[in-house]
Amino acid sequence: MPRTAVLAYSGGLDTTCAIAWLREDYGFDDVIAVLVNVGQVFDVEEAMARGDAAGAADVVLLDRKEAFASDQVAKAITTNALYEGKYPLVSALSRPVIAEAVASLAEELGAEAVVHGCTGKGNDQLRFELAFKARYPGVTVIAPLRDRIWTREEEVAYALAREIPVTATEDSPFSIDENLLGRSIEAGVLEDPWAPPPAEPYALTAAPDTAPVPVEVVVGFEAGLPISLDGRNLSLVDLIHELNTAAGAYGIGRIDMIENRAVGIKSREVYEAPAAIVLIEAHRALEDLVLTKDELRLKRGLEQRWTELVYDGLWFSPAREAIDAFVAATQRPVAGDVRIQLRPAAAIVNGRSSPNALYAETLASYAAGETFPHDAAEGFIRIAALETELAAARERSGSGEAAQTEA
């Protein structure tokens, strides 16, 4: 029987070279390259031609953009997912979608192995392999770039020697991953944390100093999810596309961070995610208006843990699903509108409104007509202070005993 491997194929340099490696170095007869559409901008014909040139038996295109939006992206918004307070999990969210599609096809074909193009120092190896194992238990996983260390210069030379067309060159060495939610950029000059990011790799965002006059947009939410922009109902995919364009013009969503990778090293990462930053800011502001104090306190801690689980490749985990259940329960009243000003490098919440608001102006106001029960405050404080006073008395008593002992 022919030996078959199914590859998570992006059309980029690493996975294009991997097709040839699998045939030449690993002895596979057939390499099926699976190109999964999660909303990235790419030339399908060019990617397929590159796969063919590298020796793929077939290049399969699978459209998972809507599924990606309705599952991973939607959950990230309702969870306010920002890894280390900055990164909206752009690449991390797409990996389980891609890996599940690859593993499903591999199982259907009875393939001997599934393959990814990640290195041994990256996060994506965890995300792909844990997802592969969750969806195709027992399958062999091959990581050519982990088995042998290749520099990008060596990869470019390898591809060109085999007449495989590549987009990365020694003059443009950036590694870019892209999907509906945004773009991640690394390698090249970005590996120097002192060097400013050049303008060249940016595509979704403009430099903040070229931004137009600030404008306001209104995002409408229902059950925690954005459903409209400036009063127009839109699908989540279309809403993200429009916000990426609108907010990207102001440089919103440019993220340059020193990130703690799952494998224990720090890396310099640059991201573009205009819509994600705007939507998370808006969603969090609406939650502040409608959720109870304890719901918010519990959710903020669980948001961080959810983000860490997904970042570390544990999308298919009971812990993530359990947190999702809590988040879903909190989102039922999260409905209303949020007004956001787009200005250079910032999305500023200027107003929020909800039919389910727990904010009561007559209670919070200091103006005439306010209804707060001031006469109840003294008794509330007396009861709240009981433990504090008892603890203070105990401390004083202990200090007095200590002083008498020393005397």
GROMACS .gro file of C-alpha atoms in nm:
model
  407
    1MET     CA    1   0.000   0.000   0.000
    2PRO     CA    2   0.124   0.352  -0.073
    3ARG     CA    3   0.236   0.550   0.228
    4THR     CA    4   0.019   0.860   0.271
    5ALA     CA    5   0.072   1.170   0.481
    6VAL     CA    6  -0.178   1.453   0.524
    7LEU     CA    7  -0.024   1.796   0.571
    8ALA     CA    8  -0.166   2.113   0.726
    9TYR     CA    9  -0.075   2.335   0.431
   10SER     CA   10  -0.065   2.714   0.440
   11GLY     CA   11   0.086   2.775   0.099
   12GLY     CA   12   0.384   2.944   0.263
   13LEU     CA   13   0.753   2.860   0.259
   14ASP     CA   14   0.766   2.609   0.546
   15THR     CA   15   0.477   2.386   0.445
   16THR     CA   16   0.560   2.406   0.076
   17CYS     CA   17   0.909   2.276   0.148
   18ALA     CA   18   0.755   2.014   0.377
   19ILE     CA   19   0.577   1.853   0.081
   20ALA     CA   20   0.912   1.787  -0.087
   21TRP     CA   21   1.076   1.677   0.238
   22LEU     CA   22   0.802   1.423   0.307
   23ARG     CA   23   0.862   1.262  -0.030
   24GLU     CA   24   1.240   1.288  -0.044
   25ASP     CA   25   1.342   1.238   0.319
   26TYR     CA   26   1.052   1.052   0.480
   27GLY     CA   27   0.965   0.821   0.194
   28PHE     CA   28   0.596   0.899   0.155
   29ASP     CA   29   0.439   0.807  -0.176
   30ASP     CA   30   0.148   1.050  -0.149
   31VAL     CA   31   0.133   1.382   0.032
   32ILE     CA   32  -0.213   1.536   0.059
   33ALA     CA   33  -0.183   1.910   0.129
   34VAL     CA   34  -0.488   2.050   0.307
   35LEU     CA   35  -0.541   2.423   0.268
   36VAL     CA   36  -0.802   2.543   0.518
   37ASN     CA   37  -0.972   2.878   0.459
   38VAL     CA   38  -1.014   3.057   0.794
   39GLY     CA   39  -1.057   3.400   0.639
   40GLN     CA   40  -0.699   3.469   0.532
   41VAL     CA   41  -0.628   3.665   0.216
   42PHE     CA   42  -0.452   3.434  -0.027
   43ASP     CA   43  -0.434   3.343  -0.392
   44VAL     CA   44  -0.590   2.996  -0.411
   45GLU     CA   45  -0.455   2.917  -0.757
   46GLU     CA   46  -0.105   3.031  -0.662
   47ALA     CA   47  -0.105   2.824  -0.340
   48MET     CA   48  -0.228   2.518  -0.524
   49ALA     CA   49   0.030   2.566  -0.800
   50ARG     CA   50   0.303   2.590  -0.536
   51GLY     CA   51   0.180   2.267  -0.374
   52ASP     CA   52   0.178   2.091  -0.710
   53ALA     CA   53   0.528   2.215  -0.788
   54ALA     CA   54   0.651   2.076  -0.456
   55GLY     CA   55   0.511   1.732  -0.542
   56ALA     CA   56   0.176   1.708  -0.362
   57ALA     CA   57  -0.049   1.425  -0.480
   58ASP     CA   58  -0.342   1.659  -0.418
   59VAL     CA   59  -0.406   2.003  -0.272
   60VAL     CA   60  -0.744   2.007  -0.099
   61LEU     CA   61  -0.917   2.337  -0.020
   62LEU     CA   62  -1.160   2.333   0.274
   63ASP     CA   63  -1.368   2.639   0.366
   64ARG     CA   64  -1.399   2.677   0.745
   65LYS     CA   65  -1.430   3.057   0.765
   66GLU     CA   66  -1.791   3.069   0.890
   67ALA     CA   67  -1.732   2.783   1.133
   68PHE     CA   68  -1.421   2.959   1.265
   69ALA     CA   69  -1.618   3.280   1.320
   70SER     CA   70  -1.916   3.118   1.491
   71ASP     CA   71  -1.710   2.901   1.724
   72GLN     CA   72  -1.355   3.009   1.810
   73VAL     CA   73  -1.387   3.380   1.728
   74ALA     CA   74  -1.728   3.416   1.894
   75LYS     CA   75  -1.605   3.246   2.211
   76ALA     CA   76  -1.294   3.464   2.220
   77ILE     CA   77  -1.508   3.779   2.206
   78THR     CA   78  -1.748   3.670   2.480
   79THR     CA   79  -1.450   3.565   2.693
   80ASN     CA   80  -1.261   3.894   2.631
   81ALA     CA   81  -0.959   3.682   2.540
   82LEU     CA   82  -0.632   3.877   2.554
   83TYR     CA   83  -0.321   3.671   2.629
   84GLU     CA   84  -0.103   3.858   2.878
   85GLY     CA   85  -0.349   4.144   2.848
   86LYS     CA   86  -0.254   4.221   2.487
   87TYR     CA   87  -0.279   3.941   2.232
   88PRO     CA   88  -0.628   3.842   2.107
   89LEU     CA   89  -0.515   3.487   2.019
   90VAL     CA   90  -0.525   3.544   1.643
   91SER     CA   91  -0.323   3.238   1.537
   92ALA     CA   92  -0.400   3.026   1.845
   93LEU     CA   93  -0.772   3.032   1.768
   94SER     CA   94  -0.733   2.909   1.410
   95ARG     CA   95  -0.515   2.608   1.488
   96PRO     CA   96  -0.784   2.376   1.628
   97VAL     CA   97  -1.002   2.446   1.322
   98ILE     CA   98  -0.722   2.366   1.081
   99ALA     CA   99  -0.601   2.066   1.279
  100GLU     CA  100  -0.950   1.918   1.308
  101ALA     CA  101  -1.000   1.946   0.931
  102VAL     CA  102  -0.664   1.782   0.863
  103ALA     CA  103  -0.715   1.502   1.117
  104SER     CA  104  -1.065   1.427   0.989
  105LEU     CA  105  -0.944   1.391   0.631
  106ALA     CA  106  -0.644   1.183   0.741
  107GLU     CA  107  -0.868   0.945   0.933
  108GLU     CA  108  -1.106   0.919   0.639
  109LEU     CA  109  -0.817   0.832   0.405
  110GLY     CA  110  -0.653   0.597   0.655
  111ALA     CA  111  -0.334   0.805   0.631
  112GLU     CA  112  -0.026   0.689   0.814
  113ALA     CA  113   0.065   1.035   0.944
  114VAL     CA  114  -0.047   1.394   0.986
  115VAL     CA  115   0.208   1.670   0.940
  116HIS     CA  116   0.251   2.032   1.045
  117GLY     CA  117   0.516   2.290   0.960
  118CYS     CA  118   0.598   2.414   1.310
  119THR     CA  119   0.941   2.438   1.469
  120GLY     CA  120   1.045   2.301   1.805
  121LYS     CA  121   1.046   2.642   1.971
  122GLY     CA  122   0.700   2.761   1.868
  123ASN     CA  123   0.357   2.744   2.029
  124ASP     CA  124   0.183   2.606   1.721
  125GLN     CA  125   0.337   2.261   1.753
  126LEU     CA  126   0.138   2.217   2.075
  127ARG     CA  127  -0.180   2.355   1.921
  128PHE     CA  128  -0.162   2.129   1.618
  129GLU     CA  129  -0.047   1.812   1.787
  130LEU     CA  130  -0.285   1.825   2.083
  131ALA     CA  131  -0.571   1.886   1.840
  132PHE     CA  132  -0.454   1.604   1.611
  133LYS     CA  133  -0.444   1.365   1.907
  134ALA     CA  134  -0.788   1.477   2.024
  135ARG     CA  135  -0.945   1.422   1.684
  136TYR     CA  136  -0.743   1.125   1.551
  137PRO     CA  137  -0.617   0.933   1.857
  138GLY     CA  138  -0.303   0.731   1.798
  139VAL     CA  139  -0.207   0.897   1.471
  140THR     CA  140   0.163   0.953   1.398
  141VAL     CA  141   0.255   1.321   1.390
  142ILE     CA  142   0.551   1.445   1.187
  143ALA     CA  143   0.713   1.785   1.228
  144PRO     CA  144   0.986   1.820   0.961
  145LEU     CA  145   1.103   2.160   1.085
  146ARG     CA  146   1.148   2.016   1.433
  147ASP     CA  147   1.329   1.706   1.310
  148ARG     CA  148   1.582   1.917   1.124
  149ILE     CA  149   1.661   2.281   1.190
  150TRP     CA  150   1.639   2.491   0.875
  151THR     CA  151   1.715   2.860   0.852
  152ARG     CA  152   1.480   3.060   0.636
  153GLU     CA  153   1.771   3.127   0.401
  154GLU     CA  154   1.825   2.752   0.361
  155GLU     CA  155   1.456   2.695   0.296
  156VAL     CA  156   1.446   2.964   0.028
  157ALA     CA  157   1.751   2.813  -0.142
  158TYR     CA  158   1.602   2.461  -0.118
  159ALA     CA  159   1.276   2.572  -0.281
  160LEU     CA  160   1.440   2.772  -0.556
  161ALA     CA  161   1.674   2.483  -0.640
  162ARG     CA  162   1.364   2.269  -0.708
  163GLU     CA  163   1.191   2.546  -0.903
  164ILE     CA  164   0.926   2.583  -0.634
  165PRO     CA  165   0.796   2.942  -0.638
  166VAL     CA  166   0.816   3.112  -0.295
  167THR     CA  167   0.700   3.446  -0.160
  168ALA     CA  168   0.960   3.475   0.117
  169THR     CA  169   1.308   3.580   0.009
  170GLU     CA  170   1.624   3.678   0.192
  171ASP     CA  171   1.525   4.042   0.130
  172SER     CA  172   1.176   3.985   0.278
  173PRO     CA  173   1.216   3.722   0.549
  174PHE     CA  174   0.898   3.781   0.751
  175SER     CA  175   0.685   3.487   0.855
  176ILE     CA  176   0.320   3.591   0.841
  177ASP     CA  177   0.012   3.403   0.953
  178GLU     CA  178  -0.330   3.543   0.874
  179ASN     CA  179  -0.697   3.468   0.929
  180LEU     CA  180  -1.032   3.643   0.964
  181LEU     CA  181  -0.937   3.796   1.299
  182GLY     CA  182  -0.598   3.940   1.208
  183ARG     CA  183  -0.234   3.876   1.128
  184SER     CA  184   0.074   3.762   1.321
  185ILE     CA  185   0.419   3.866   1.201
  186GLU     CA  186   0.760   3.740   1.310
  187ALA     CA  187   1.120   3.676   1.197
  188GLY     CA  188   1.362   3.910   1.026
  189VAL     CA  189   1.443   4.237   1.198
  190LEU     CA  190   1.159   4.173   1.446
  191GLU     CA  191   1.381   3.924   1.628
  192ASP     CA  192   1.572   4.223   1.768
  193PRO     CA  193   1.351   4.358   2.051
  194TRP     CA  194   1.527   4.697   2.029
  195ALA     CA  195   1.450   4.746   1.659
  196PRO     CA  196   1.122   4.919   1.571
  197PRO     CA  197   0.889   4.719   1.343
  198PRO     CA  198   0.928   4.834   0.982
  199ALA     CA  199   0.625   4.942   0.783
  200GLU     CA  200   0.670   4.667   0.524
  201PRO     CA  201   0.485   4.371   0.683
  202TYR     CA  202   0.175   4.562   0.795
  203ALA     CA  203  -0.138   4.513   0.584
  204LEU     CA  204  -0.444   4.565   0.808
  205THR     CA  205  -0.328   4.878   0.989
  206ALA     CA  206  -0.194   5.218   0.891
  207ALA     CA  207   0.059   5.417   1.091
  208PRO     CA  208  -0.127   5.608   1.366
  209ASP     CA  209   0.033   5.937   1.264
  210THR     CA  210  -0.144   5.912   0.926
  211ALA     CA  211  -0.486   5.847   1.081
  212PRO     CA  212  -0.792   6.044   0.964
  213VAL     CA  213  -1.008   6.259   1.192
  214PRO     CA  214  -1.151   6.058   1.484
  215VAL     CA  215  -1.497   5.910   1.432
  216GLU     CA  216  -1.751   5.724   1.642
  217VAL     CA  217  -1.900   5.386   1.562
  218VAL     CA  218  -2.179   5.203   1.743
  219VAL     CA  219  -2.156   4.827   1.791
  220GLY     CA  220  -2.477   4.642   1.880
  221PHE     CA  221  -2.469   4.321   2.086
  222GLU     CA  222  -2.713   4.038   2.150
  223ALA     CA  223  -2.637   3.758   2.399
  224GLY     CA  224  -2.278   3.879   2.417
  225LEU     CA  225  -2.209   3.872   2.044
  226PRO     CA  226  -2.173   4.172   1.810
  227ILE     CA  227  -2.460   4.173   1.561
  228SER     CA  228  -2.463   4.525   1.416
  229LEU     CA  229  -2.242   4.816   1.322
  230ASP     CA  230  -2.392   5.167   1.314
  231GLY     CA  231  -2.741   5.017   1.311
  232ARG     CA  232  -2.678   4.775   1.023
  233ASN     CA  233  -2.720   4.407   1.105
  234LEU     CA  234  -2.418   4.210   0.984
  235SER     CA  235  -2.286   3.858   1.009
  236LEU     CA  236  -1.987   3.824   1.241
  237VAL     CA  237  -1.759   3.767   0.941
  238ASP     CA  238  -1.875   4.084   0.765
  239LEU     CA  239  -1.873   4.289   1.085
  240ILE     CA  240  -1.512   4.191   1.153
  241HIS     CA  241  -1.412   4.273   0.795
  242GLU     CA  242  -1.569   4.619   0.819
  243LEU     CA  243  -1.418   4.695   1.159
  244ASN     CA  244  -1.075   4.576   1.047
  245THR     CA  245  -1.091   4.836   0.771
  246ALA     CA  246  -1.241   5.117   0.982
  247ALA     CA  247  -1.023   5.069   1.291
  248GLY     CA  248  -0.715   4.967   1.094
  249ALA     CA  249  -0.706   5.312   0.933
  250TYR     CA  250  -0.627   5.454   1.280
  251GLY     CA  251  -0.352   5.204   1.361
  252ILE     CA  252  -0.577   5.040   1.619
  253GLY     CA  253  -0.484   4.680   1.690
  254ARG     CA  254  -0.111   4.706   1.621
  255ILE     CA  255   0.047   4.500   1.897
  256ASP     CA  256   0.422   4.475   1.957
  257MET     CA  257   0.497   4.259   2.259
  258ILE     CA  258   0.751   4.040   2.431
  259GLU     CA  259   0.547   3.724   2.473
  260ASN     CA  260   0.599   3.427   2.705
  261ARG     CA  261   0.570   3.118   2.487
  262ALA     CA  262   0.434   2.789   2.611
  263VAL     CA  263   0.774   2.623   2.559
  264GLY     CA  264   0.941   2.847   2.817
  265ILE     CA  265   1.109   3.118   2.609
  266LYS     CA  266   1.029   3.479   2.540
  267SER     CA  267   0.972   3.596   2.185
  268ARG     CA  268   0.906   3.927   2.017
  269GLU     CA  269   0.571   3.912   1.838
  270VAL     CA  270   0.392   4.168   1.624
  271TYR     CA  271   0.019   4.140   1.555
  272GLU     CA  272  -0.253   4.326   1.370
  273ALA     CA  273  -0.606   4.277   1.502
  274PRO     CA  274  -0.811   4.599   1.472
  275ALA     CA  275  -1.160   4.448   1.497
  276ALA     CA  276  -1.066   4.217   1.783
  277ILE     CA  277  -0.940   4.503   1.998
  278VAL     CA  278  -1.247   4.719   1.927
  279LEU     CA  279  -1.494   4.436   1.992
  280ILE     CA  280  -1.331   4.320   2.314
  281GLU     CA  281  -1.321   4.676   2.449
  282ALA     CA  282  -1.687   4.724   2.359
  283HIS     CA  283  -1.796   4.387   2.495
  284ARG     CA  284  -1.617   4.439   2.825
  285ALA     CA  285  -1.779   4.782   2.864
  286LEU     CA  286  -2.125   4.635   2.807
  287GLU     CA  287  -2.060   4.358   3.059
  288ASP     CA  288  -1.966   4.620   3.318
  289LEU     CA  289  -2.312   4.767   3.271
  290VAL     CA  290  -2.522   4.450   3.296
  291LEU     CA  291  -2.339   4.183   3.497
  292THR     CA  292  -2.338   4.163   3.876
  293LYS     CA  293  -2.023   4.237   4.073
  294ASP     CA  294  -1.959   3.872   4.157
  295GLU     CA  295  -2.023   3.759   3.798
  296LEU     CA  296  -1.763   4.008   3.678
  297ARG     CA  297  -1.509   3.909   3.943
  298LEU     CA  298  -1.545   3.540   3.868
  299LYS     CA  299  -1.543   3.594   3.494
  300ARG     CA  300  -1.228   3.808   3.487
  301GLY     CA  301  -1.028   3.531   3.652
  302LEU     CA  302  -1.175   3.263   3.428
  303GLU     CA  303  -1.108   3.477   3.119
  304GLN     CA  304  -0.737   3.468   3.194
  305ARG     CA  305  -0.735   3.092   3.246
  306TRP     CA  306  -0.939   3.032   2.926
  307THR     CA  307  -0.694   3.244   2.731
  308GLU     CA  308  -0.397   3.051   2.870
  309LEU     CA  309  -0.558   2.715   2.788
  310VAL     CA  310  -0.623   2.816   2.427
  311TYR     CA  311  -0.280   2.975   2.390
  312ASP     CA  312  -0.120   2.652   2.516
  313GLY     CA  313  -0.308   2.439   2.263
  314LEU     CA  314  -0.577   2.298   2.491
  315TRP     CA  315  -0.883   2.394   2.288
  316PHE     CA  316  -1.008   2.035   2.305
  317SER     CA  317  -1.006   2.017   2.685
  318PRO     CA  318  -1.276   1.969   2.949
  319ALA     CA  319  -1.149   2.276   3.135
  320ARG     CA  320  -1.205   2.503   2.835
  321GLU     CA  321  -1.552   2.359   2.780
  322ALA     CA  322  -1.641   2.409   3.148
  323ILE     CA  323  -1.534   2.774   3.136
  324ASP     CA  324  -1.738   2.815   2.816
  325ALA     CA  325  -2.046   2.694   3.004
  326PHE     CA  326  -1.998   2.960   3.272
  327VAL     CA  327  -1.933   3.232   3.014
  328ALA     CA  328  -2.242   3.132   2.814
  329ALA     CA  329  -2.456   3.160   3.128
  330THR     CA  330  -2.332   3.515   3.189
  331GLN     CA  331  -2.396   3.632   2.832
  332ARG     CA  332  -2.775   3.608   2.822
  333PRO     CA  333  -2.830   3.967   2.944
  334VAL     CA  334  -2.533   4.114   2.754
  335ALA     CA  335  -2.734   4.305   2.497
  336GLY     CA  336  -2.731   4.668   2.389
  337ASP     CA  337  -2.518   4.926   2.212
  338VAL     CA  338  -2.167   5.055   2.274
  339ARG     CA  339  -2.042   5.381   2.125
  340ILE     CA  340  -1.670   5.379   2.050
  341GLN     CA  341  -1.448   5.656   1.923
  342LEU     CA  342  -1.180   5.548   1.679
  343ARG     CA  343  -0.875   5.768   1.719
  344PRO     CA  344  -0.503   5.718   1.645
  345ALA     CA  345  -0.388   5.389   1.806
  346ALA     CA  346  -0.687   5.374   2.042
  347ALA     CA  347  -1.048   5.261   2.059
  348ILE     CA  348  -1.220   5.460   2.334
  349VAL     CA  349  -1.559   5.364   2.477
  350ASN     CA  350  -1.767   5.682   2.496
  351GLY     CA  351  -2.104   5.536   2.589
  352ARG     CA  352  -2.299   5.219   2.654
  353SER     CA  353  -2.669   5.138   2.674
  354SER     CA  354  -2.863   4.820   2.755
  355PRO     CA  355  -3.223   4.728   2.839
  356ASN     CA  356  -3.071   4.492   3.097
  357ALA     CA  357  -2.850   4.747   3.270
  358LEU     CA  358  -2.800   4.716   3.645
  359TYR     CA  359  -2.689   5.077   3.652
  360ALA     CA  360  -2.961   5.299   3.805
  361GLU     CA  361  -2.904   5.670   3.755
  362THR     CA  362  -3.127   5.770   4.045
  363LEU     CA  363  -2.916   5.555   4.279
  364ALA     CA  364  -2.578   5.667   4.146
  365SER     CA  365  -2.660   6.035   4.093
  366TYR     CA  366  -2.566   6.319   4.328
  367ALA     CA  367  -2.827   6.545   4.172
  368ALA     CA  368  -3.173   6.634   4.301
  369GLY     CA  369  -3.416   6.344   4.293
  370GLU     CA  370  -3.162   6.073   4.373
  371THR     CA  371  -3.303   5.776   4.566
  372PHE     CA  372  -3.007   5.613   4.743
  373PRO     CA  373  -3.106   5.505   5.102
  374HIS     CA  374  -2.849   5.714   5.290
  375ASP     CA  375  -2.998   5.631   5.630
  376ALA     CA  376  -2.915   5.263   5.576
  377ALA     CA  377  -2.547   5.327   5.510
  378GLU     CA  378  -2.447   5.372   5.874
  379GLY     CA  379  -2.591   5.036   5.979
  380PHE     CA  380  -2.433   4.867   5.678
  381ILE     CA  381  -2.092   5.003   5.774
  382ARG     CA  382  -2.134   4.902   6.141
  383ILE     CA  383  -2.202   4.542   6.043
  384ALA     CA  384  -1.927   4.539   5.775
  385ALA     CA  385  -1.678   4.670   6.034
  386LEU     CA  386  -1.744   4.407   6.303
  387GLU     CA  387  -1.471   4.168   6.192
  388THR     CA  388  -1.224   4.452   6.134
  389GLU     CA  389  -1.283   4.585   6.487
  390LEU     CA  390  -1.250   4.239   6.643
  391ALA     CA  391  -0.923   4.177   6.459
  392ALA     CA  392  -0.791   4.519   6.566
  393ALA     CA  393  -0.885   4.453   6.928
  394ARG     CA  394  -0.710   4.116   6.920
  395GLU     CA  395  -0.396   4.277   6.778
  396ARG     CA  396  -0.394   4.545   7.045
  397SER     CA  397  -0.446   4.288   7.318
  398GLY     CA  398  -0.159   4.079   7.187
  399SER     CA  399   0.068   4.383   7.166
  400GLY     CA  400  -0.014   4.474   7.527
  401GLU     CA  401   0.073   4.123   7.649
  402ALA     CA  402   0.399   4.133   7.460
  403ALA     CA  403   0.490   4.467   7.618
  404GLN     CA  404   0.418   4.335   7.973
  405THR     CA  405   0.631   4.022   7.906
  406GLU     CA  406   0.927   4.233   7.797
  407ALA     CA  407   0.892   4.453   8.107
   0.00000   0.00000   0.00000
